[in-house]
Amino acid sequence: MNTYLGLVALVLLASLLAGLVRVIRGPAPEARLMAGQLLGTTAVAILLVLWGLTGQSAFLDVAMVFAILAAVALIAFVALSNQGAGR
Amino acid sequence: MTGPDWLTLSIMLPLFGAVAAFILPRAAAGLGLATVAATTLCVLMMADRVAAFGAVTVPLGGWGAPLGIELRADGLSVAMLALTGMVGLLVSVSAIDAFAGDRTARQRHYFWPLWLLLLSGLNGVYLGTDLFNLYVMIEIIALAAVGLTVLGGTREALRAGLDYVYASILGALLFLLGVGLIYLQLGRLDFAGVIAAPPSAAMTAALAVMFVGLALKTALFPLHVWLPAAHANAAAPASALLSGLVVKGALYIVLRLAGYMPALTEDILTLIGLMGAGAVIWGGIQALRADRLKLLVAWSTVAQIGLIFVALARAGERGLSDSWKAAALLILAHGIAKAAMFLAAGRIKDEVGHDRIRDLDRSPIRPTLAQVTFALAAINLIGLPPSLGFIGKWQLMEGAMMAGYWHWVAITMIGTLFSVAYFSRVLAGFLRFDRVRGGPLAEHHGWSGADAAPLILAGAAVLLGLAAGPIIAFIDLGAGGAMP
Amino acid sequence: MSEPLFLFDLLLALAVVAIAAAALLVRDAFAMIVLFVVFGLLSALAWVRLAAPDVALAEAAIGTGLTGALLLKTLHHLRARGMAGWEPGAAAPRPVPRAVASLNAGLTLAVVAGLGVAILGSPLRVTGLEIAVAEAMPLSGVDNPVTAVLLNFRAYDTLMEVVVLLAAIIVVWQVERGADAAPAPSLGPIWQGFARLTLPAAAIVGVYLLWAGAEAPGGAFQGGAMLAAIGLMLLLTGLYRPHPDHRATARLLFVLGTVAFAAVALLVAGAGRASFEYPQGHAKTLILLIEGLVTISIAVTLTALFHGREPAALKGELRHDP
Amino acid sequence: MTPDLIYGAAGLAVFGIGLWGAIALQDRMRRLLGLKLCSVGAGFVLIVGAWREPPAAPDPVPHALVITGIVVMLSATAAALALIRRLHDLEAADDRA
């Protein structure tokens, strides 16, 4: 069970890192932003898996904060990069 | 602990004062001055206790080190607190005049909260015995000092301020990394634990990182590049605080840690001494080349700080005890005299209308009192008897000669010659009248109340040399190990 | 531990280092900020792995979330100021000579390598203060050891940390006095609706973190940061517009935490107790009181730090001093 | 190899990268980012120092110190960014003049 969950965490991390290519190469800000959002979601998933591994509920709190921050970050990115007007 | 806790109060009072001055900007000046006076009174009461008991310790929260944080006042702390109180009080008095009027209303509104936060941070450093707490305190000092640097809002001040932020934060973070490494080794951060630590490569590395961070913050050559612009472009009272007090915070930590470190090897000391010697020479050359008065004064700070490090470095196998005292005396002398000098330079600039050294002798306006103040401060910084600066240099040279370190004696002499040369440039400008064009010399704009504070400071720096014996004895109180 | 977790740690550590370098080197400034945020998230993840959930929360909310927002706001400001093509590098007129650059890199490498060697060469893993903390926990008034350290054993540090925050807002107001407002952030109706949906969730999480701090990870700083996220959204959506008349209230809220904390610290002294020494049996009440007020101050101060400029009054007052 | 060694090395590396960025880069925001990396690197060192082999609980003191460090760093960052914005405004005004 532990090995299985560990493998899942590893795969999630690998997919998170693969998403970084879009962040670095862009070219459009939207692409970078969406990639960043996906990374945030993957990070939440990793935290949930780690919670499954250790059973410490603190990981859930961290995951919750990540999720809220992702939403706030989205709004901040949209508002401050002038992408959101008129949509 | 019986009676009021003067240690905590001397940190908290400026904190409350800063808050009050921030909330009530219109009353900021009065609140500020009252707070500084009250804080200085606290320090005097503390000095009385230290004189009676040697060292006073307050375990905050009742836990005691290493779990909690302790405040500790001994002779050296109180001397630094007294320096801060005395310089702070007189700079405050002159700040009331400097920031009077509507044009500087906003500068006035922000000067007082920032300066009081700075005072709180400085007092916290001088009373602190916990490495991480010192990190937090130097960050408070850094933020407040940056705010004071950019008070004028000019482009040059902002640029200098930004460079100062980078240097200051980087210095603090290097210190923090050192703190982390020490915790990794010792599992505690109080001074007592650090003294008792067995020497090891990791401890040396941690202390080296911390030293580099602090050297960046005190602007030891070659990490000084941020200082001249920052100090030269600030408003005069801010410059006086920055140069007279702020660099002393990090310097004090170096002094403390040096006093506690038995493991300092000859090589490291020589390296520190070489950095100091570089500062003495490079600062001297730049001060000779400076075209503006405040820039010259700022470069002389670089040189003087170098000299203090030379004093620290020349201990050798005889131990750090008496070079430590020489360094402490030099710190006190420099603090008082440099604050006076920056205030005087500010007054001269205000009255004459510019501070170009080359044209000082063309001005028909001679702010006499400010010029006298400048000369008195210069006497101190050059190290002429009977000033406090003289006693410090004498201690340094005497010790170095007895230990046979002639190279350090030579560096001290070279530094003295440089300071005579660059201060003479200014003093000659004050005394020459043959290049004055236009109106008669009758206009003495110098007799203003604003001259009183810097004059008192400069005079005190000279006269305190006469009381050097008691001062040295006081600094020694409670020293010799941090064990309470 | 199982093999995959070891690989996980290794990959995560490598990623953290690589992203740190990439954030500094990437050309596009916007990408720099996104990479920085990803770096912060991964660091928080690493700290969770190192059994430090409190720190991970603080890093995610304050070190990454709010710092990222501040960076983004600054970039927005710089780009809006007539320098449409502003890119990092454009502000650097003189390129660094190659020799200097490699010297810098070499020096840094030498420093880090020296530190690494020195540390690895010395005995590691001494006992820290955990035993002392565990012994004092029953007296601390709270059940979360980190909160006990922050608000009881090392409360003095924490007070000074709140003061640092106060100093920061004073400096920011002072620096940006008279600065013109940047163009207001713009959000379309759909985003406005999304923001309104997010607000209550953030509020609940913020209060939860504050409340949970007594026994579980969380506390004043994490809770305050979540509440500040609400403040950010209010500003970004234009639901709240700072007005000059609010300045006095804002100042009061900035100092509230500092004053309450310092006053409690001084007032508990006496009768044989030192400053910061809570009377027996009252520790929990006092800590909760301090935490509550400090949280308010933190939330308001962080929001104000994001807003930047002091809300100015008349146009005449806008001009800075000569 | 335990997690603390891996992450300790990573923390030192991050500190080094940040140090390089803070002294070698020219762009103002990037230099600041370098400083932020330094602070995270120092945080790693402290947290690694707190870590104990499970099931032992970690040392809470460094955790508290790092939280303090994070808040302090945010304060410094905010002040520096305000300076950057203000300075940019003044310089942009110069360019137009």
Tab-separated table of C-alpha atoms in Angstrom, chain D residues 4-92:
chain	number	residue	atom	x	y	z
D	4	ASP	CA	17.213	15.759	5.958
D	5	LEU	CA	20.477	15.257	4.085
D	6	ILE	CA	18.793	15.578	0.690
D	7	TYR	CA	16.853	18.701	1.612
D	8	GLY	CA	19.741	20.170	3.577
D	9	ALA	CA	21.916	20.029	0.486
D	10	ALA	CA	19.071	21.464	-1.587
D	11	GLY	CA	18.646	24.301	0.916
D	12	LEU	CA	22.310	25.198	0.759
D	13	ALA	CA	22.176	25.108	-3.034
D	14	VAL	CA	19.121	27.379	-3.068
D	15	PHE	CA	20.894	29.775	-0.734
D	16	GLY	CA	23.889	29.776	-3.060
D	17	ILE	CA	21.747	30.432	-6.128
D	18	GLY	CA	20.010	33.283	-4.342
D	19	LEU	CA	23.340	34.708	-3.197
D	20	TRP	CA	24.599	34.627	-6.767
D	21	GLY	CA	21.431	36.310	-7.995
D	22	ALA	CA	21.584	39.016	-5.356
D	23	ILE	CA	25.154	40.005	-6.120
D	24	ALA	CA	25.494	39.238	-9.822
D	25	LEU	CA	22.194	40.286	-11.388
D	26	GLN	CA	21.334	43.821	-12.428
D	27	ASP	CA	17.567	43.780	-12.674
D	28	ARG	CA	16.047	45.122	-9.478
D	29	MET	CA	13.214	42.649	-9.070
D	30	ARG	CA	15.488	39.723	-9.844
D	31	ARG	CA	17.997	40.771	-7.195
D	32	LEU	CA	15.177	40.884	-4.698
D	33	LEU	CA	14.073	37.440	-5.806
D	34	GLY	CA	17.626	36.263	-5.168
D	35	LEU	CA	17.365	37.516	-1.594
D	36	LYS	CA	14.057	35.716	-1.185
D	37	LEU	CA	15.735	32.512	-2.374
D	38	CYS	CA	18.434	33.049	0.258
D	39	SER	CA	15.803	33.276	2.953
D	40	VAL	CA	14.113	30.077	1.788
D	41	GLY	CA	17.515	28.384	1.727
D	42	ALA	CA	18.183	29.445	5.309
D	43	GLY	CA	14.693	28.182	6.180
D	44	PHE	CA	15.586	24.789	4.736
D	45	VAL	CA	18.682	24.638	6.924
D	46	LEU	CA	16.680	25.391	10.068
D	47	ILE	CA	13.896	22.949	9.246
D	48	VAL	CA	16.391	20.231	8.464
D	49	GLY	CA	17.933	20.932	11.860
D	50	ALA	CA	14.526	20.359	13.434
D	51	TRP	CA	13.821	17.077	11.668
D	52	ARG	CA	14.021	13.836	13.629
D	53	GLU	CA	13.770	10.306	12.338
D	54	PRO	CA	10.071	9.330	12.536
D	55	PRO	CA	8.227	8.481	14.690
D	56	ALA	CA	10.060	11.060	16.854
D	57	ALA	CA	8.421	14.484	16.697
D	58	PRO	CA	10.451	17.336	15.233
D	59	ASP	CA	11.901	20.176	17.302
D	60	PRO	CA	9.318	22.988	17.230
D	61	VAL	CA	11.713	25.859	17.963
D	62	PRO	CA	13.285	26.120	14.478
D	63	HIS	CA	9.786	25.925	12.995
D	64	ALA	CA	8.776	28.995	14.965
D	65	LEU	CA	11.982	30.735	13.913
D	66	VAL	CA	11.330	30.054	10.244
D	67	ILE	CA	7.775	31.387	10.475
D	68	THR	CA	9.188	34.558	11.975
D	69	GLY	CA	11.776	34.665	9.200
D	70	ILE	CA	9.089	34.353	6.521
D	71	VAL	CA	7.131	37.300	7.897
D	72	VAL	CA	10.281	39.394	8.263
D	73	MET	CA	11.283	38.621	4.694
D	74	LEU	CA	7.843	39.585	3.404
D	75	SER	CA	8.137	42.923	5.203
D	76	ALA	CA	11.527	43.611	3.698
D	77	THR	CA	10.288	42.557	0.264
D	78	ALA	CA	7.305	44.879	0.475
D	79	ALA	CA	9.524	47.822	1.428
D	80	ALA	CA	11.994	47.090	-1.361
D	81	LEU	CA	9.227	46.739	-3.941
D	82	ALA	CA	7.767	50.075	-2.883
D	83	LEU	CA	11.184	51.634	-3.439
D	84	ILE	CA	11.436	49.960	-6.831
D	85	ARG	CA	8.026	51.273	-7.901
D	86	ARG	CA	8.715	54.781	-6.689
D	87	LEU	CA	12.150	54.927	-8.256
D	88	HIS	CA	10.765	53.624	-11.521
D	89	ASP	CA	8.132	56.372	-11.515
D	90	LEU	CA	10.755	59.046	-11.001
D	91	GLU	CA	13.039	57.603	-13.665
D	92	ALA	CA	10.185	57.217	-16.128
